PDB file of C-alpha atoms in Angstrom:
ATOM      1  CA  ASP A 828     -23.983   9.574 289.829  1.00 70.00           C
ATOM      2  CA  VAL A 829     -25.486   6.495 288.363  1.00 70.00           C
ATOM      3  CA  LYS A 830     -29.052   6.759 288.481  1.00 90.00           C
ATOM      4  CA  VAL A 831     -31.311   3.730 288.344  1.00 96.00           C
ATOM      5  CA  THR A 832     -35.263   4.308 288.637  1.00 96.00           C
ATOM      6  CA  GLN A 833     -38.275   2.305 288.688  1.00 96.00           C
ATOM      7  CA  SER A 834     -41.824   3.255 287.810  1.00 91.00           C
ATOM      8  CA  SER A 835     -43.335   2.654 290.781  1.00 93.00           C
ATOM      9  CA  ARG A 836     -42.340   1.985 294.586  1.00 94.00           C
ATOM     10  CA  TYR A 837     -45.544   0.237 295.327  1.00 96.00           C
ATOM     11  CA  LEU A 838     -47.830  -1.610 293.014  1.00 97.00           C
ATOM     12  CA  VAL A 839     -51.339  -3.774 293.793  1.00 98.00           C
ATOM     13  CA  LYS A 840     -52.651  -6.100 290.773  1.00 97.00           C
ATOM     14  CA  ARG A 841     -55.164  -8.555 290.644  1.00 97.00           C
ATOM     15  CA  THR A 842     -54.704 -11.957 289.518  1.00 98.00           C
ATOM     16  CA  GLY A 843     -54.537 -12.476 285.828  1.00 97.00           C
ATOM     17  CA  GLU A 844     -53.708  -9.069 285.230  1.00 97.00           C
ATOM     18  CA  LYS A 845     -51.037  -8.146 282.758  1.00 97.00           C
ATOM     19  CA  VAL A 846     -48.219  -6.094 285.004  1.00 97.00           C
ATOM     20  CA  PHE A 847     -45.451  -4.055 283.570  1.00 97.00           C
ATOM     21  CA  LEU A 848     -42.463  -3.172 285.754  1.00 98.00           C
ATOM     22  CA  GLU A 849     -40.303  -0.262 284.160  1.00 97.00           C
ATOM     23  CA  CYS A 850     -36.421   0.106 284.872  1.00 97.00           C
ATOM     24  CA  VAL A 851     -34.654   3.306 283.509  1.00 97.00           C
ATOM     25  CA  GLN A 852     -30.913   3.816 283.827  1.00 97.00           C
ATOM     26  CA  ASP A 853     -28.903   6.888 282.809  1.00 94.00           C
ATOM     27  CA  MET A 854     -25.362   5.662 282.412  1.00 92.00           C
ATOM     28  CA  ASP A 855     -25.357   3.855 279.077  1.00 93.00           C
ATOM     29  CA  HIS A 856     -24.888   0.638 280.854  1.00 94.00           C
ATOM     30  CA  GLU A 857     -24.964  -2.490 278.425  1.00 94.00           C
ATOM     31  CA  ASN A 858     -26.231  -5.172 281.179  1.00 95.00           C
ATOM     32  CA  MET A 859     -29.238  -4.904 283.161  1.00 97.00           C
ATOM     33  CA  PHE A 860     -30.847  -7.319 285.567  1.00 97.00           C
ATOM     34  CA  TRP A 861     -34.270  -8.016 287.139  1.00 98.00           C
ATOM     35  CA  TYR A 862     -33.905  -9.557 290.688  1.00 97.00           C
ATOM     36  CA  ARG A 863     -36.996 -10.709 292.927  1.00 96.00           C
ATOM     37  CA  GLN A 864     -36.173 -10.593 296.898  1.00 95.00           C
ATOM     38  CA  ASP A 865     -38.408 -12.754 299.224  1.00 93.00           C
ATOM     39  CA  PRO A 866     -37.757 -13.430 302.858  1.00 88.00           C
ATOM     40  CA  GLY A 867     -35.458 -16.057 303.434  1.00 83.00           C
ATOM     41  CA  LEU A 868     -34.756 -16.892 299.593  1.00 85.00           C
ATOM     42  CA  GLY A 869     -32.634 -13.562 299.429  1.00 86.00           C
ATOM     43  CA  LEU A 870     -32.222 -12.003 296.029  1.00 91.00           C
ATOM     44  CA  ARG A 871     -32.849 -14.438 292.875  1.00 93.00           C
ATOM     45  CA  LEU A 872     -31.953 -13.675 289.510  1.00 94.00           C
ATOM     46  CA  ILE A 873     -35.491 -13.430 287.031  1.00 97.00           C
ATOM     47  CA  TYR A 874     -33.702 -12.350 283.941  1.00 97.00           C
ATOM     48  CA  PHE A 875     -30.555 -10.325 282.757  1.00 95.00           C
ATOM     49  CA  SER A 876     -30.244  -8.502 279.376  1.00 96.00           C
ATOM     50  CA  TYR A 877     -26.822  -7.737 277.520  1.00 93.00           C
ATOM     51  CA  ASP A 878     -27.579  -5.506 274.935  1.00 92.00           C
ATOM     52  CA  VAL A 879     -30.857  -3.935 273.249  1.00 94.00           C
ATOM     53  CA  LYS A 880     -33.049  -7.039 272.276  1.00 92.00           C
ATOM     54  CA  MET A 881     -30.797  -9.604 273.744  1.00 93.00           C
ATOM     55  CA  LYS A 882     -31.783 -11.167 276.763  1.00 94.00           C
ATOM     56  CA  GLU A 883     -30.927 -14.610 278.923  1.00 94.00           C
ATOM     57  CA  LYS A 884     -33.100 -16.287 281.644  1.00 95.00           C
ATOM     58  CA  GLY A 885     -31.755 -16.361 285.116  1.00 93.00           C
ATOM     59  CA  ASP A 886     -32.625 -18.573 287.492  1.00 91.00           C
ATOM     60  CA  ILE A 887     -36.583 -18.321 287.921  1.00 95.00           C
ATOM     61  CA  PRO A 888     -37.931 -17.038 284.460  1.00 97.00           C
ATOM     62  CA  GLU A 889     -41.120 -19.056 284.598  1.00 96.00           C
ATOM     63  CA  GLY A 890     -44.057 -16.654 284.674  1.00 96.00           C
ATOM     64  CA  TYR A 891     -41.964 -13.675 283.498  1.00 98.00           C
ATOM     65  CA  SER A 892     -40.980 -11.867 280.219  1.00 97.00           C
ATOM     66  CA  VAL A 893     -38.597  -9.098 279.526  1.00 98.00           C
ATOM     67  CA  SER A 894     -38.261  -6.342 277.358  1.00 97.00           C
ATOM     68  CA  ARG A 895     -35.141  -4.175 276.172  1.00 97.00           C
ATOM     69  CA  GLU A 896     -36.095  -2.001 273.006  1.00 96.00           C
ATOM     70  CA  LYS A 897     -33.734   0.626 274.177  1.00 96.00           C
ATOM     71  CA  LYS A 898     -30.423   0.516 276.106  1.00 96.00           C
ATOM     72  CA  GLU A 899     -31.548   2.606 279.040  1.00 97.00           C
ATOM     73  CA  ARG A 900     -34.950   0.875 279.533  1.00 97.00           C
ATOM     74  CA  PHE A 901     -35.578  -2.723 280.741  1.00 98.00           C
ATOM     75  CA  SER A 902     -38.998  -3.827 281.254  1.00 98.00           C
ATOM     76  CA  LEU A 903     -40.362  -7.003 283.311  1.00 98.00           C
ATOM     77  CA  ILE A 904     -43.346  -8.327 282.489  1.00 98.00           C
ATOM     78  CA  LEU A 905     -45.978 -10.354 284.310  1.00 97.00           C
ATOM     79  CA  GLU A 906     -48.166 -11.791 281.811  1.00 95.00           C
ATOM     80  CA  SER A 907     -51.048 -13.192 284.002  1.00 97.00           C
ATOM     81  CA  ALA A 908     -50.013 -12.054 287.756  1.00 97.00           C
ATOM     82  CA  SER A 909     -50.409 -14.776 290.149  1.00 98.00           C
ATOM     83  CA  THR A 910     -50.471 -14.547 294.185  1.00 97.00           C
ATOM     84  CA  ASN A 911     -46.887 -15.987 294.333  1.00 97.00           C
ATOM     85  CA  GLN A 912     -45.639 -13.269 292.994  1.00 98.00           C
ATOM     86  CA  THR A 913     -45.845 -10.959 295.164  1.00 98.00           C
ATOM     87  CA  SER A 914     -42.941  -9.737 296.093  1.00 97.00           C
ATOM     88  CA  MET A 915     -40.262  -7.237 296.003  1.00 97.00           C
ATOM     89  CA  TYR A 916     -38.667  -6.451 292.525  1.00 98.00           C
ATOM     90  CA  LEU A 917     -35.252  -5.123 292.125  1.00 97.00           C
ATOM     91  CA  CYS A 918     -33.797  -3.725 288.865  1.00 97.00           C
ATOM     92  CA  ALA A 919     -30.291  -3.205 288.757  1.00 96.00           C
ATOM     93  CA  SER A 920     -27.776  -1.982 286.015  1.00 96.00           C
ATOM     94  CA  TYR A 921     -24.012  -3.050 285.771  1.00 94.00           C
ATOM     95  CA  ASP A 922     -20.777  -0.629 285.355  1.00 92.00           C
ATOM     96  CA  ARG A 923     -18.522  -2.810 283.746  1.00 89.00           C
ATOM     97  CA  GLU A 924     -15.462  -0.305 284.476  1.00 89.00           C
ATOM     98  CA  ARG A 925     -16.140  -0.716 288.004  1.00 88.00           C
ATOM     99  CA  ASP A 926     -17.438  -4.553 288.053  1.00 87.00           C
ATOM    100  CA  THR A 927     -20.471  -3.421 290.138  1.00 90.00           C
ATOM    101  CA  GLN A 928     -24.101  -3.152 290.128  1.00 93.00           C
ATOM    102  CA  TYR A 929     -26.480  -0.088 290.940  1.00 95.00           C
ATOM    103  CA  PHE A 930     -29.706  -0.782 291.907  1.00 96.00           C
ATOM    104  CA  GLY A 931     -33.018   1.034 291.663  1.00 96.00           C
ATOM    105  CA  PRO A 932     -35.198   1.675 294.982  1.00 95.00           C
ATOM    106  CA  GLY A 933     -37.069  -1.505 294.381  1.00 96.00           C
ATOM    107  CA  THR A 934     -41.150  -2.029 293.606  1.00 97.00           C
ATOM    108  CA  ARG A 935     -42.933  -3.831 296.078  1.00 97.00           C
ATOM    109  CA  LEU A 936     -45.829  -5.841 294.309  1.00 98.00           C
ATOM    110  CA  THR A 937     -48.976  -7.231 295.919  1.00 98.00           C
ATOM    111  CA  VAL A 938     -51.227  -9.343 293.628  1.00 98.00           C
ATOM    112  CA  LEU A 939     -54.312 -10.447 295.063  1.00 97.00           C
TER     113      LEU A 939
ATOM    114  CA  SER B 268     -28.531 -20.531 292.665  1.00 38.00           C
ATOM    115  CA  GLN B 269     -27.194 -18.715 295.838  1.00 42.00           C
ATOM    116  CA  GLN B 270     -23.771 -19.328 296.654  1.00 56.00           C
ATOM    117  CA  GLY B 271     -22.850 -17.154 299.486  1.00 66.00           C
ATOM    118  CA  GLU B 272     -24.072 -17.546 302.918  1.00 79.00           C
ATOM    119  CA  GLU B 273     -23.759 -15.112 305.500  1.00 83.00           C
ATOM    120  CA  ASP B 274     -23.298 -15.561 309.373  1.00 84.00           C
ATOM    121  CA  PRO B 275     -24.884 -14.478 311.337  1.00 90.00           C
ATOM    122  CA  GLN B 276     -28.211 -14.103 310.088  1.00 90.00           C
ATOM    123  CA  ALA B 277     -29.108 -11.261 312.508  1.00 93.00           C
ATOM    124  CA  LEU B 278     -26.958  -9.008 314.689  1.00 95.00           C
ATOM    125  CA  SER B 279     -28.060  -6.861 317.144  1.00 96.00           C
ATOM    126  CA  ILE B 280     -25.214  -4.404 318.789  1.00 96.00           C
ATOM    127  CA  GLN B 281     -25.102  -0.788 320.525  1.00 97.00           C
ATOM    128  CA  GLU B 282     -23.905   2.275 319.066  1.00 97.00           C
ATOM    129  CA  GLY B 283     -20.309   2.728 319.026  1.00 97.00           C
ATOM    130  CA  GLU B 284     -19.470  -1.139 319.073  1.00 97.00           C
ATOM    131  CA  ASN B 285     -17.823  -3.080 315.851  1.00 97.00           C
ATOM    132  CA  ALA B 286     -20.138  -5.132 313.881  1.00 97.00           C
ATOM    133  CA  THR B 287     -18.484  -8.267 311.950  1.00 96.00           C
ATOM    134  CA  MET B 288     -20.365 -10.300 309.186  1.00 96.00           C
ATOM    135  CA  ASN B 289     -19.024 -13.258 307.638  1.00 96.00           C
ATOM    136  CA  CYS B 290     -19.600 -14.792 304.313  1.00 94.00           C
ATOM    137  CA  SER B 291     -18.671 -18.117 302.679  1.00 94.00           C
ATOM    138  CA  TYR B 292     -18.706 -19.020 299.091  1.00 92.00           C
ATOM    139  CA  LYS B 293     -18.325 -22.176 297.183  1.00 89.00           C
ATOM    140  CA  THR B 294     -16.727 -21.848 293.846  1.00 86.00           C
ATOM    141  CA  SER B 295     -13.777 -19.869 292.631  1.00 87.00           C
ATOM    142  CA  ILE B 296     -14.048 -16.135 292.252  1.00 87.00           C
ATOM    143  CA  ASN B 297     -12.930 -13.314 290.499  1.00 86.00           C
ATOM    144  CA  ASN B 298     -14.062 -10.939 293.231  1.00 90.00           C
ATOM    145  CA  LEU B 299     -16.263 -10.553 296.281  1.00 93.00           C
ATOM    146  CA  GLN B 300     -18.510  -7.333 296.946  1.00 95.00           C
ATOM    147  CA  TRP B 301     -20.452  -6.047 299.547  1.00 96.00           C
ATOM    148  CA  TYR B 302     -23.683  -4.448 299.372  1.00 96.00           C
ATOM    149  CA  ARG B 303     -26.095  -2.889 301.877  1.00 97.00           C
ATOM    150  CA  GLN B 304     -29.931  -2.327 301.915  1.00 96.00           C
ATOM    151  CA  ASN B 305     -31.641  -0.316 303.873  1.00 94.00           C
ATOM    152  CA  SER B 306     -35.165  -1.654 304.951  1.00 91.00           C
ATOM    153  CA  GLY B 307     -37.586  -1.694 301.778  1.00 87.00           C
ATOM    154  CA  ARG B 308     -34.725   0.017 299.364  1.00 90.00           C
ATOM    155  CA  GLY B 309     -32.520  -1.161 296.546  1.00 92.00           C
ATOM    156  CA  LEU B 310     -28.988  -2.820 297.422  1.00 95.00           C
ATOM    157  CA  VAL B 311     -26.225   0.221 297.460  1.00 95.00           C
ATOM    158  CA  HIS B 312     -22.533  -1.079 296.623  1.00 95.00           C
ATOM    159  CA  LEU B 313     -20.167  -0.745 299.955  1.00 97.00           C
ATOM    160  CA  ILE B 314     -16.733  -2.560 298.602  1.00 96.00           C
ATOM    161  CA  LEU B 315     -15.327  -4.763 296.333  1.00 95.00           C
ATOM    162  CA  ILE B 316     -12.206  -6.818 296.956  1.00 95.00           C
ATOM    163  CA  ARG B 317     -10.457  -8.825 294.226  1.00 93.00           C
ATOM    164  CA  SER B 318      -9.452 -12.441 294.378  1.00 92.00           C
ATOM    165  CA  ASN B 319      -5.891 -11.241 294.864  1.00 94.00           C
ATOM    166  CA  GLU B 320      -6.269  -9.033 297.471  1.00 96.00           C
ATOM    167  CA  ARG B 321      -6.376  -9.894 301.336  1.00 97.00           C
ATOM    168  CA  GLU B 322      -7.888  -6.850 302.952  1.00 98.00           C
ATOM    169  CA  LYS B 323      -9.280  -3.725 301.997  1.00 97.00           C
ATOM    170  CA  HIS B 324     -10.626  -0.578 303.518  1.00 96.00           C
ATOM    171  CA  SER B 325     -13.286   2.134 303.114  1.00 95.00           C
ATOM    172  CA  GLY B 326     -13.620   4.462 305.807  1.00 96.00           C
ATOM    173  CA  ARG B 327     -15.274   2.824 308.898  1.00 97.00           C
ATOM    174  CA  LEU B 328     -15.529  -0.296 306.826  1.00 98.00           C
ATOM    175  CA  ARG B 329     -12.692  -3.182 306.712  1.00 98.00           C
ATOM    176  CA  VAL B 330     -13.266  -6.161 304.525  1.00 98.00           C
ATOM    177  CA  THR B 331     -11.018  -9.337 304.234  1.00 98.00           C
ATOM    178  CA  LEU B 332     -11.044 -12.270 301.849  1.00 97.00           C
ATOM    179  CA  ASP B 333      -9.274 -15.827 302.613  1.00 96.00           C
ATOM    180  CA  THR B 334      -9.643 -17.669 299.135  1.00 94.00           C
ATOM    181  CA  SER B 335      -8.109 -20.635 300.727  1.00 95.00           C
ATOM    182  CA  LYS B 336     -11.131 -21.151 303.067  1.00 95.00           C
ATOM    183  CA  LYS B 337     -13.665 -19.559 300.707  1.00 94.00           C
ATOM    184  CA  SER B 338     -14.699 -16.885 303.108  1.00 95.00           C
ATOM    185  CA  SER B 339     -14.844 -13.063 303.505  1.00 96.00           C
ATOM    186  CA  SER B 340     -15.785 -10.976 306.728  1.00 97.00           C
ATOM    187  CA  LEU B 341     -16.937  -7.201 306.908  1.00 97.00           C
ATOM    188  CA  LEU B 342     -16.224  -5.622 309.716  1.00 98.00           C
ATOM    189  CA  ILE B 343     -18.089  -2.201 310.518  1.00 98.00           C
ATOM    190  CA  THR B 344     -16.247  -0.099 313.104  1.00 97.00           C
ATOM    191  CA  ALA B 345     -17.630   2.204 315.844  1.00 97.00           C
ATOM    192  CA  SER B 346     -21.205   1.693 314.521  1.00 97.00           C
ATOM    193  CA  ARG B 347     -23.936   4.078 314.260  1.00 97.00           C
ATOM    194  CA  ALA B 348     -27.717   4.069 314.460  1.00 96.00           C
ATOM    195  CA  ALA B 349     -27.898   4.658 310.588  1.00 96.00           C
ATOM    196  CA  ASP B 350     -25.646   1.647 310.169  1.00 97.00           C
ATOM    197  CA  THR B 351     -28.913  -0.482 310.607  1.00 97.00           C
ATOM    198  CA  ALA B 352     -29.590  -2.244 307.343  1.00 97.00           C
ATOM    199  CA  SER B 353     -29.222  -5.635 305.741  1.00 96.00           C
ATOM    200  CA  TYR B 354     -25.643  -6.363 304.466  1.00 96.00           C
ATOM    201  CA  PHE B 355     -25.419  -8.804 301.582  1.00 95.00           C
ATOM    202  CA  CYS B 356     -22.079 -10.584 300.201  1.00 94.00           C
ATOM    203  CA  ALA B 357     -22.106 -11.241 296.410  1.00 93.00           C
ATOM    204  CA  THR B 358     -19.644 -13.110 294.243  1.00 91.00           C
ATOM    205  CA  VAL B 359     -18.910 -12.911 290.721  1.00 78.00           C
ATOM    206  CA  LYS B 360     -17.918 -16.566 289.260  1.00 67.00           C
ATOM    207  CA  HIS B 361     -14.445 -16.993 287.964  1.00 64.00           C
ATOM    208  CA  GLY B 362     -14.659 -16.327 283.995  1.00 67.00           C
ATOM    209  CA  SER B 363     -18.056 -14.507 284.312  1.00 64.00           C
ATOM    210  CA  SER B 364     -16.937 -10.967 285.077  1.00 59.00           C
ATOM    211  CA  ASN B 365     -18.092  -9.286 281.770  1.00 73.00           C
ATOM    212  CA  THR B 366     -21.545 -10.319 282.491  1.00 82.00           C
ATOM    213  CA  GLY B 367     -22.009  -8.424 286.060  1.00 85.00           C
ATOM    214  CA  LYS B 368     -23.936 -11.405 286.955  1.00 88.00           C
ATOM    215  CA  LEU B 369     -23.744 -11.760 290.928  1.00 89.00           C
ATOM    216  CA  ILE B 370     -24.570 -14.419 293.332  1.00 88.00           C
ATOM    217  CA  PHE B 371     -26.124 -13.194 296.201  1.00 90.00           C
ATOM    218  CA  GLY B 372     -25.708 -14.278 299.861  1.00 88.00           C
ATOM    219  CA  GLN B 373     -28.901 -14.479 302.303  1.00 89.00           C
ATOM    220  CA  GLY B 374     -27.753 -11.296 304.172  1.00 92.00           C
ATOM    221  CA  THR B 375     -27.103 -10.297 307.672  1.00 94.00           C
ATOM    222  CA  THR B 376     -29.512  -8.041 309.314  1.00 95.00           C
ATOM    223  CA  LEU B 377     -27.631  -5.509 311.476  1.00 97.00           C
ATOM    224  CA  GLN B 378     -29.344  -3.370 314.138  1.00 97.00           C
ATOM    225  CA  VAL B 379     -27.395  -0.673 315.854  1.00 97.00           C
ATOM    226  CA  LYS B 380     -29.119   0.360 319.153  1.00 96.00           C
ATOM    227  CA  PRO B 381     -28.483   4.069 320.160  1.00 92.00           C
TER     228      PRO B 381
END
């Protein structure tokens, strides 16, 4: 079974802090994704990575950056957290054979 | 950008009843997928239907796809309290299948009362 893990289930940070959200997958998938999920807005793609050190902006990249130094790990970085970044963050890994995304359990981030 | 729209937004039924959720989309697609999300958790893939398929079954799930109407439906038969969750349709835009990029709908929240 594919396993996607995220570093924290819940996180509370202060405005202006630098925040790292980590995602690890164990299936050697090339493509990985970061989404945020907000009530009434559904899932919105923040960033997408298609290989080590390769990334592409999604629909809402502003205020975020990403890092993919190793194939299994895709990190989302909030350089200076703001209250409007309070959200559920979901990481996913793509199985090309099954054309399916596998999601981590999510990180609920609160920025005070 | 969100392509899929689910209908209804919320559905409440009794255990044992069938639940039907609908999804409409706007552009040509390679396939359409349904995902489930338990409260506060990540999404779990349920079923994928390709653009050249009209119907697919998996256990108590039945998915239909009508590409002429750009719509799909998910039927859960003999529902159980454990089926309580949000259900999302997601489409792969035609020509984008190698990226894995999905466009998600807003979701239908299903409550199954015991």
